[in-house]
PDB file of C-alpha atoms in Angstrom:
ATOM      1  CA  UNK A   1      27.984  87.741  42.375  1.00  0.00           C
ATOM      2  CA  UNK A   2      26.686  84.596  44.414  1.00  0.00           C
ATOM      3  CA  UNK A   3      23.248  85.741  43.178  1.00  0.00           C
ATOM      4  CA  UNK A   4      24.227  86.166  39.729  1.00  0.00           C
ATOM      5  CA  UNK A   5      25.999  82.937  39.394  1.00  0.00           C
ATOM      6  CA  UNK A   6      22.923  80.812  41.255  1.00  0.00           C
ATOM      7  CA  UNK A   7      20.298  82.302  38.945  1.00  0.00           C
ATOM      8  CA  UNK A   8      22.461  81.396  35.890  1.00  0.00           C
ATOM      9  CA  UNK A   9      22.479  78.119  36.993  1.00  0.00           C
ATOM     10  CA  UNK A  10      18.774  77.665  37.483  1.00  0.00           C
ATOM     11  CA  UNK A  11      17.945  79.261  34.133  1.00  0.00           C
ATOM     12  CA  UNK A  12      20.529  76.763  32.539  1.00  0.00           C
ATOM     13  CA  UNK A  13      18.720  73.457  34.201  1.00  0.00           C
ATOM     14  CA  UNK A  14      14.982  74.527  33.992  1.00  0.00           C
ATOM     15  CA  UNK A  15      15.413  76.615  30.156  1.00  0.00           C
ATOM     16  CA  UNK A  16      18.035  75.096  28.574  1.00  0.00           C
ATOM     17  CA  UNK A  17      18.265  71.397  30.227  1.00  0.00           C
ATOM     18  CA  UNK A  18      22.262  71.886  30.561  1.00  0.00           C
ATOM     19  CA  UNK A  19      23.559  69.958  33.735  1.00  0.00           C
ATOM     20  CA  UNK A  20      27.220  70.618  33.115  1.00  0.00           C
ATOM     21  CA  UNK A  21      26.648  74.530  32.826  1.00  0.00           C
ATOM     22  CA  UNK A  22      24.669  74.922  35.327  1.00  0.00           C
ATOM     23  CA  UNK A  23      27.113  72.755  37.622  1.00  0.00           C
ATOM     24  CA  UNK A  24      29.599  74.858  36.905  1.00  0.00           C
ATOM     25  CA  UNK A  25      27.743  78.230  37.671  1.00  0.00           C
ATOM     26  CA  UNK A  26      26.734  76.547  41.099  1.00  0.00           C
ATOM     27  CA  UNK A  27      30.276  75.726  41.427  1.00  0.00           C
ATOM     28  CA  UNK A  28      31.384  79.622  40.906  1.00  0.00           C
ATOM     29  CA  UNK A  29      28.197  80.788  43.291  1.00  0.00           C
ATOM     30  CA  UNK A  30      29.699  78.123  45.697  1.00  0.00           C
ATOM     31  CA  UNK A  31      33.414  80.144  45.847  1.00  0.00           C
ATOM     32  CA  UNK A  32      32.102  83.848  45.683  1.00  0.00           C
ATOM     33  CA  UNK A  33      30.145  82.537  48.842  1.00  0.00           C
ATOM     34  CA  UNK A  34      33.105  81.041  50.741  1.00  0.00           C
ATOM     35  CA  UNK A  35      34.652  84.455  49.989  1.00  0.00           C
ATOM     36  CA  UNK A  36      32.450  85.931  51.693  1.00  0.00           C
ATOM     37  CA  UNK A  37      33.120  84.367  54.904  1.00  0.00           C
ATOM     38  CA  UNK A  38      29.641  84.645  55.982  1.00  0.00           C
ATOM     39  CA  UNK A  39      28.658  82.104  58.358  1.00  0.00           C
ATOM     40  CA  UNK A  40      24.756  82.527  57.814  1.00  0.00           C
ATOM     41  CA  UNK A  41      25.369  80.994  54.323  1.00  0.00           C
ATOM     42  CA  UNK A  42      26.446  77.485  55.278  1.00  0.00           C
ATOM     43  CA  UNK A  43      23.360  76.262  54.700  1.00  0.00           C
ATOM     44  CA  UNK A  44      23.465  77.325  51.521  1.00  0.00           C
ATOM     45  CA  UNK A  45      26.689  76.012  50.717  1.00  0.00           C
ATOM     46  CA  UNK A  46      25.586  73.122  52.212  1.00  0.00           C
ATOM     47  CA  UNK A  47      22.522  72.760  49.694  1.00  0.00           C
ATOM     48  CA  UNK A  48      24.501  73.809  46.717  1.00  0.00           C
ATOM     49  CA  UNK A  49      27.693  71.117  47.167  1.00  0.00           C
ATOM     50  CA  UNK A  50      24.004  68.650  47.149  1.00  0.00           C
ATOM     51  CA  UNK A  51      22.769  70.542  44.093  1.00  0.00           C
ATOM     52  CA  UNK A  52      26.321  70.163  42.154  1.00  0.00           C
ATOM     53  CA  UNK A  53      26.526  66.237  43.197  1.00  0.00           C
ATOM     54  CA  UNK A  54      22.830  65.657  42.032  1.00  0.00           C
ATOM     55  CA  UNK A  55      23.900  67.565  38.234  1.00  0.00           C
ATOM     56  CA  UNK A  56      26.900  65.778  38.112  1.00  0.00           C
ATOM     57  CA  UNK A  57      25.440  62.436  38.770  1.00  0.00           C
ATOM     58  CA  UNK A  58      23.086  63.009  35.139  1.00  0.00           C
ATOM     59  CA  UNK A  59      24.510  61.525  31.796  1.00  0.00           C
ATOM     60  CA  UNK A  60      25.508  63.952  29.649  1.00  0.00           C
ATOM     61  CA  UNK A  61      25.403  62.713  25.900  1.00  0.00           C
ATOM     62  CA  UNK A  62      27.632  64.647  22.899  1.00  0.00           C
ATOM     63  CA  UNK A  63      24.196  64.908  20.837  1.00  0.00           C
ATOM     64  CA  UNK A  64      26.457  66.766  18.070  1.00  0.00           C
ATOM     65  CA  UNK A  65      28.375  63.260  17.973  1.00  0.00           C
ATOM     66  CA  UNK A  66      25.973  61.326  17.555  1.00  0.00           C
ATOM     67  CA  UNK A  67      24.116  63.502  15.097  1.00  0.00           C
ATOM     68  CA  UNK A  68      27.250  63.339  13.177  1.00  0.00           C
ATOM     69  CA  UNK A  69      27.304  59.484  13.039  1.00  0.00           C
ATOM     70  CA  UNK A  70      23.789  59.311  11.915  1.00  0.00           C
ATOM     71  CA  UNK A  71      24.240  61.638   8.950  1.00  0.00           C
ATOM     72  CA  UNK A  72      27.111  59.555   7.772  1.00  0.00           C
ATOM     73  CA  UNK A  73      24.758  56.403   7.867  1.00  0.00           C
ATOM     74  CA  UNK A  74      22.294  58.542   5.799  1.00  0.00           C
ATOM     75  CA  UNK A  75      24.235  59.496   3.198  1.00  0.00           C
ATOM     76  CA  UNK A  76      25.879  56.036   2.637  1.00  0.00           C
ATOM     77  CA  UNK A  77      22.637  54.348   2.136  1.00  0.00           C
ATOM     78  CA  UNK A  78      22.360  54.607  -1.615  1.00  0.00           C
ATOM     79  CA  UNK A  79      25.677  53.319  -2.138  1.00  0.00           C
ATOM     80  CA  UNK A  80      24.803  49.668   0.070  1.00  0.00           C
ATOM     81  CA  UNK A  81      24.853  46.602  -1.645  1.00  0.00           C
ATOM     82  CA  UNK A  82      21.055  44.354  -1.513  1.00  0.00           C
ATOM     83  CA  UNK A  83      21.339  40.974  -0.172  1.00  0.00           C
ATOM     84  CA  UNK A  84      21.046  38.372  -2.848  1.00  0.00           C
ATOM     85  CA  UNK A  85      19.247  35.418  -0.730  1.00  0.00           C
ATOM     86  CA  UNK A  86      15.562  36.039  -0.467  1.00  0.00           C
ATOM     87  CA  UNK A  87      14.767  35.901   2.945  1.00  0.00           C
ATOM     88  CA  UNK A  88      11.134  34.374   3.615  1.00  0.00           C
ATOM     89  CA  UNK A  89       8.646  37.383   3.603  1.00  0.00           C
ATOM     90  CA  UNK A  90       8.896  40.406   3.707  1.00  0.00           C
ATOM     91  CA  UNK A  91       7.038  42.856   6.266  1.00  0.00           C
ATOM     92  CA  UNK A  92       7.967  46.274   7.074  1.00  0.00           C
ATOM     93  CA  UNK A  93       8.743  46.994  10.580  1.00  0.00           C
ATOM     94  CA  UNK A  94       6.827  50.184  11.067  1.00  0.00           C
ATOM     95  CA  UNK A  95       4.603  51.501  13.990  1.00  0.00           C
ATOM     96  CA  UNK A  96       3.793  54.172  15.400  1.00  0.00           C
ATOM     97  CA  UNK A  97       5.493  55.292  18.982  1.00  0.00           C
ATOM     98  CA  UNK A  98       3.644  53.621  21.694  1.00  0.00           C
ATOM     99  CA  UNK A  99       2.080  55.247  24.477  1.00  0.00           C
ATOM    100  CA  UNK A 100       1.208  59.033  24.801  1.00  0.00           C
ATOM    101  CA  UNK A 101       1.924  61.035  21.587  1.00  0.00           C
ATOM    102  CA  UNK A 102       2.699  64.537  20.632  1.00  0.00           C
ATOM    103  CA  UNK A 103       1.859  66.486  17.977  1.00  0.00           C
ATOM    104  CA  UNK A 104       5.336  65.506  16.183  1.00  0.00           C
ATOM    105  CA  UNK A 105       5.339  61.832  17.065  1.00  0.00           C
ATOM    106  CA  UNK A 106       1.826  61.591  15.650  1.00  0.00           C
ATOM    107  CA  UNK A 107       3.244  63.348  12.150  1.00  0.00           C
ATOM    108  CA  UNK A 108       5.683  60.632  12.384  1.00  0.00           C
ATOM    109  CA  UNK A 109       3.757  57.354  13.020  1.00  0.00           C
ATOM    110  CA  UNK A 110       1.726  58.887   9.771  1.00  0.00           C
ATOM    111  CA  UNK A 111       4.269  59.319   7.484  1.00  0.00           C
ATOM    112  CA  UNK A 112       5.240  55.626   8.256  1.00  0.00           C
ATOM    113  CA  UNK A 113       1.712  54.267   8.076  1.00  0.00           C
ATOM    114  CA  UNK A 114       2.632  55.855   4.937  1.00  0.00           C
ATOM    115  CA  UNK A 115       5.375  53.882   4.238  1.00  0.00           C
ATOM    116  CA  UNK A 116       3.575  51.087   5.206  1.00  0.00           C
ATOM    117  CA  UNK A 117       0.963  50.989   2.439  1.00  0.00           C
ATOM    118  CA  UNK A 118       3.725  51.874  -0.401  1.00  0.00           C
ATOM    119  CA  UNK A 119       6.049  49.330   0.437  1.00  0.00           C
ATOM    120  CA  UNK A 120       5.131  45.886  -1.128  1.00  0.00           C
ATOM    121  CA  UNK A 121       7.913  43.344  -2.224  1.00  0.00           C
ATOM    122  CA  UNK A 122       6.387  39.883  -3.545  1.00  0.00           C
ATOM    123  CA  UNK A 123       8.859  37.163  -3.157  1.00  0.00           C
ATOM    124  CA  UNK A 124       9.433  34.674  -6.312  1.00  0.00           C
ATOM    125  CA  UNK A 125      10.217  31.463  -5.465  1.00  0.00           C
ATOM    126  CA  UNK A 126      13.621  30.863  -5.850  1.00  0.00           C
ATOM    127  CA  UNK A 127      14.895  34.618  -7.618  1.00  0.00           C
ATOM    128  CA  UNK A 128      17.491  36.466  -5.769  1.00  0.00           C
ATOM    129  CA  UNK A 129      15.799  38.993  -4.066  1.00  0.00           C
ATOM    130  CA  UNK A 130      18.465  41.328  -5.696  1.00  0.00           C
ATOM    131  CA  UNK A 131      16.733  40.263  -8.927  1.00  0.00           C
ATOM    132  CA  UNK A 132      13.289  40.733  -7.241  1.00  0.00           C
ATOM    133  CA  UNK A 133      13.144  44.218  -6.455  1.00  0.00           C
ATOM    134  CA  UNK A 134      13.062  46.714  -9.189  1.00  0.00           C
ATOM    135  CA  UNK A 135      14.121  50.453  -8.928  1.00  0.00           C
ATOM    136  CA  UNK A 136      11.144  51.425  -7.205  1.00  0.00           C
ATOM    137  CA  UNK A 137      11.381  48.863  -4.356  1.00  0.00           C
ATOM    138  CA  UNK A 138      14.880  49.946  -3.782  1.00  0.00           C
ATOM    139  CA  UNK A 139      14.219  53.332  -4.012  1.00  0.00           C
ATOM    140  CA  UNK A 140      11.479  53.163  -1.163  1.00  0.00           C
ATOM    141  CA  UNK A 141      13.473  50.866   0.708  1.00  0.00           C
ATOM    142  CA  UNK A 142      16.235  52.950   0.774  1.00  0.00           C
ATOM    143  CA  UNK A 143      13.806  56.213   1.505  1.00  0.00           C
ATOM    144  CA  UNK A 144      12.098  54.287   4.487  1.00  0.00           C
ATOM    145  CA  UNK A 145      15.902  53.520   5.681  1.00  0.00           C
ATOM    146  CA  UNK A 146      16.966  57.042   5.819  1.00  0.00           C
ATOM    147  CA  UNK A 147      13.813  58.106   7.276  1.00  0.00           C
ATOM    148  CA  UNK A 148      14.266  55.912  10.128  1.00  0.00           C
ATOM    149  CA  UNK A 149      17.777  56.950  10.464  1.00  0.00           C
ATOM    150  CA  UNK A 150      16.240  61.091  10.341  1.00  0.00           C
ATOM    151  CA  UNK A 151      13.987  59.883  13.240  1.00  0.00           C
ATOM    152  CA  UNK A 152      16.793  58.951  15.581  1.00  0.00           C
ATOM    153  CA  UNK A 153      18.524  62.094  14.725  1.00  0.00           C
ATOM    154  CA  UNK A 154      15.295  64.354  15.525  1.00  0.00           C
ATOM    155  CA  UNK A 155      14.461  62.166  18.404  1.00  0.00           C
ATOM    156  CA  UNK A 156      18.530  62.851  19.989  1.00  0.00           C
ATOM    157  CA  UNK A 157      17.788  66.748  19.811  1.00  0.00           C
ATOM    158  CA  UNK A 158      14.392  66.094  21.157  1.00  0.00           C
ATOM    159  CA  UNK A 159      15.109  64.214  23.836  1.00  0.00           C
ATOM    160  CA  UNK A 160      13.031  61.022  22.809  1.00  0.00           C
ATOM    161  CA  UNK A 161      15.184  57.628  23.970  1.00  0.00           C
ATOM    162  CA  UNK A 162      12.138  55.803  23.309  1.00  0.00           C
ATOM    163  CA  UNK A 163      11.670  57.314  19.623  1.00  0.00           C
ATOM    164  CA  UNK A 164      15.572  56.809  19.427  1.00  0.00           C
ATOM    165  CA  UNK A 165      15.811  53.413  20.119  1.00  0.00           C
ATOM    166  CA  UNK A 166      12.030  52.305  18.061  1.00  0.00           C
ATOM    167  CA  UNK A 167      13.990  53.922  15.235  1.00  0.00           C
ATOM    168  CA  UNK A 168      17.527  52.506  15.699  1.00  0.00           C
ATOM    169  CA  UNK A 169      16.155  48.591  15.971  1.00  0.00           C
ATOM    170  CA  UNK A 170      13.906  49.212  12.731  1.00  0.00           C
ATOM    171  CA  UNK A 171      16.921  50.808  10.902  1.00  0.00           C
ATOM    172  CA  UNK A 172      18.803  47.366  12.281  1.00  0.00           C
ATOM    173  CA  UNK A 173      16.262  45.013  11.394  1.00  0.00           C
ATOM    174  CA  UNK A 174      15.769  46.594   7.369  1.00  0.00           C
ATOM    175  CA  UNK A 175      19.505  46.264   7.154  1.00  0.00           C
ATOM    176  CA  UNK A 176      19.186  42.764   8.050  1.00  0.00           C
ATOM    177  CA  UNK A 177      16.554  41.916   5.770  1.00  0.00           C
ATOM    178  CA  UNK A 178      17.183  43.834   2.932  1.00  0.00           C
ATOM    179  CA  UNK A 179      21.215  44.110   2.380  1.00  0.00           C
ATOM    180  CA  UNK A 180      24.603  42.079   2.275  1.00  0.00           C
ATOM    181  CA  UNK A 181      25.992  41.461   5.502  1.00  0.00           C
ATOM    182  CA  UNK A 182      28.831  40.278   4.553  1.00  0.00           C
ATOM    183  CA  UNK A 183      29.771  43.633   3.022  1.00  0.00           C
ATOM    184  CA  UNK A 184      32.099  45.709   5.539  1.00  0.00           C
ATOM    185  CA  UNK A 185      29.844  48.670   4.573  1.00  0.00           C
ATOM    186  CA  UNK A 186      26.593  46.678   6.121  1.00  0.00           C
ATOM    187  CA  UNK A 187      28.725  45.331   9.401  1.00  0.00           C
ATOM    188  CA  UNK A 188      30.176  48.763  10.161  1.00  0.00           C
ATOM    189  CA  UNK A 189      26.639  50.449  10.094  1.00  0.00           C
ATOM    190  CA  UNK A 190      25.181  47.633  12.491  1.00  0.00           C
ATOM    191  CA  UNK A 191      28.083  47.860  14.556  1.00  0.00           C
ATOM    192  CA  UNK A 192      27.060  51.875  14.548  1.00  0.00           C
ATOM    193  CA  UNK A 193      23.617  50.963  15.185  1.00  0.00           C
ATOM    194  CA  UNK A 194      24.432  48.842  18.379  1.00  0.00           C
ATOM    195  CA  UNK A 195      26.477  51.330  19.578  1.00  0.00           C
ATOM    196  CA  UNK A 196      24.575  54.136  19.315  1.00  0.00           C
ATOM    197  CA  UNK A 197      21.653  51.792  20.691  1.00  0.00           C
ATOM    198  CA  UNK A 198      23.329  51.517  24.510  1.00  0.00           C
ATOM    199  CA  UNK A 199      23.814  55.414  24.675  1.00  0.00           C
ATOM    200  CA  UNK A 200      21.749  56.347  28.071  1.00  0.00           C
ATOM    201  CA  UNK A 201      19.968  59.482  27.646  1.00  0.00           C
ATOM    202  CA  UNK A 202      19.835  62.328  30.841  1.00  0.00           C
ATOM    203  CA  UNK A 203      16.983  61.686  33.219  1.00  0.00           C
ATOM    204  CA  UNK A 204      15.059  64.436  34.440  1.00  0.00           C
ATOM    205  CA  UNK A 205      16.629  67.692  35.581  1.00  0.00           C
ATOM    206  CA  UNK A 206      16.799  67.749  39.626  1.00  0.00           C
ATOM    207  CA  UNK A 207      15.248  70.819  41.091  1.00  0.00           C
ATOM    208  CA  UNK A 208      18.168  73.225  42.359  1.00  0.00           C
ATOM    209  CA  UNK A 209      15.868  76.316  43.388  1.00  0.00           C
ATOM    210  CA  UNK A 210      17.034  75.733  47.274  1.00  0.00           C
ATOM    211  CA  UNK A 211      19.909  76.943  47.548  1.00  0.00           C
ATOM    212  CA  UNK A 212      18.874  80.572  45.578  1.00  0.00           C
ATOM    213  CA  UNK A 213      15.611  80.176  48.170  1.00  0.00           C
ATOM    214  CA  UNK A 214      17.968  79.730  50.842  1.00  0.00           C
ATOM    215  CA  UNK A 215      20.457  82.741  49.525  1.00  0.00           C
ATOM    216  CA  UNK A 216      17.563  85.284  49.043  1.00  0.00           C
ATOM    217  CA  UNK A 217      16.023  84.565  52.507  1.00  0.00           C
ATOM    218  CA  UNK A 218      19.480  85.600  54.165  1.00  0.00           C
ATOM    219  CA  UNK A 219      19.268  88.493  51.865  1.00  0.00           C
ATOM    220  CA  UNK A 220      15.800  89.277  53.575  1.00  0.00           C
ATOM    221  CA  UNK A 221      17.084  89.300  56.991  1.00  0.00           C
ATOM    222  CA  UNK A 222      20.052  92.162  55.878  1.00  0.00           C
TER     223      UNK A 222
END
């Protein structure tokens, strides 16, 4: 049962990337081997009680959460209110993830290079820019919004903080520029934003193959 329970919990950290299960299975591994009352496994006690305090020491995130949060952004977005004061340019805060890229973040960083050369708003001297942008403006606007919002939803089930937070502070910045912050609507979605923005993601899984090394090389000597 020991076995069972330490193999569980190494499939759970190196497959799945799920530090409280597979704390938990070490933790049941850890009690079927006290039961035992076999003094050749203290040293793998030993290693598993380090195993269970390096798990327990990762941040665990409710991704559901803030997946949740994010899709009630997104489907607010049409109903925001434009900012009537023209503020004094207006340039699109999209690039594409630094550093190394994947296959997905280099679909991404196109579609906004996309957005990028769609997305024009000329300012007229001294027109409220709600009176400057027409249907299509707002529509894109609005469309490049949501997108970035998507991002930071993909990038929470993909384990991207980097992606996360690039598409949090653009999503910030657009709602600055574009809409009325002094409507609760706009306030409550930067407050969101900030929040959301301080979440620390998990680091990397620790390695807790020793103590199943250790278990099966007591087996061996049965």
């Amino acid at each position: 049962e020991a076995l069972y329970y330490l193999r569980i919990a190494n499939a759970q950290a190196q497959l799945t990337g799920n530090a409280a299960v597979a704390a938990s299975a070490l933790q049941l591994a850890d009690e079927k081997l006290l039961e035992s009352g076999d003094p050749r496994l203290a040293a793998v006690r030993a290693k598993v009680s380090d195993e269970i305090t390096a798990l327990r020491a990762i941040p665990t995130i409710d991704k559901e959460g803030i997946s949740f949060r994010l899709q009630s952004l997104i489907s607010q977005t049409s109903e925001w209110p434009f900012r009537t004061a023209s503020p004094d340019s207006y340039k699109p805060s999209i690039q594409a993830p630094e550093g190394e890229m994947g296959a997905w973040d280099r679909l991404l960083g196109t579609l906004k290079s996309v957005f990028e050369s769609i997305i024009l708003v000329k300012q007229i001297e001294g027109e409220p820019l709600e009176q400057q942008l027409g249907d299509t403006e707002r529509s894109m606007i609005i469309e490049n919004l949501r997108s970035e919002l998507q991002n930071a939803r993909l990038a929470v089930l993909t384990k991207n903080p980097e992606l996360f937070d690039q598409a949090l502070k653009q999503s910030g910045e657009q709602l600055l520029l574009y809409f009325d912050t002094d409507a609760d609507a706009i306030n409550v979605a930067l407050e969101t934003i900030a929040e959301l923005r301080v979440i620390t993601f998990p680091g990397a899984m620790p390695d807790i193959s020793e103590s199943l090394a250790l278990f099966l090389a007591v087996e061996e000597q049965q």
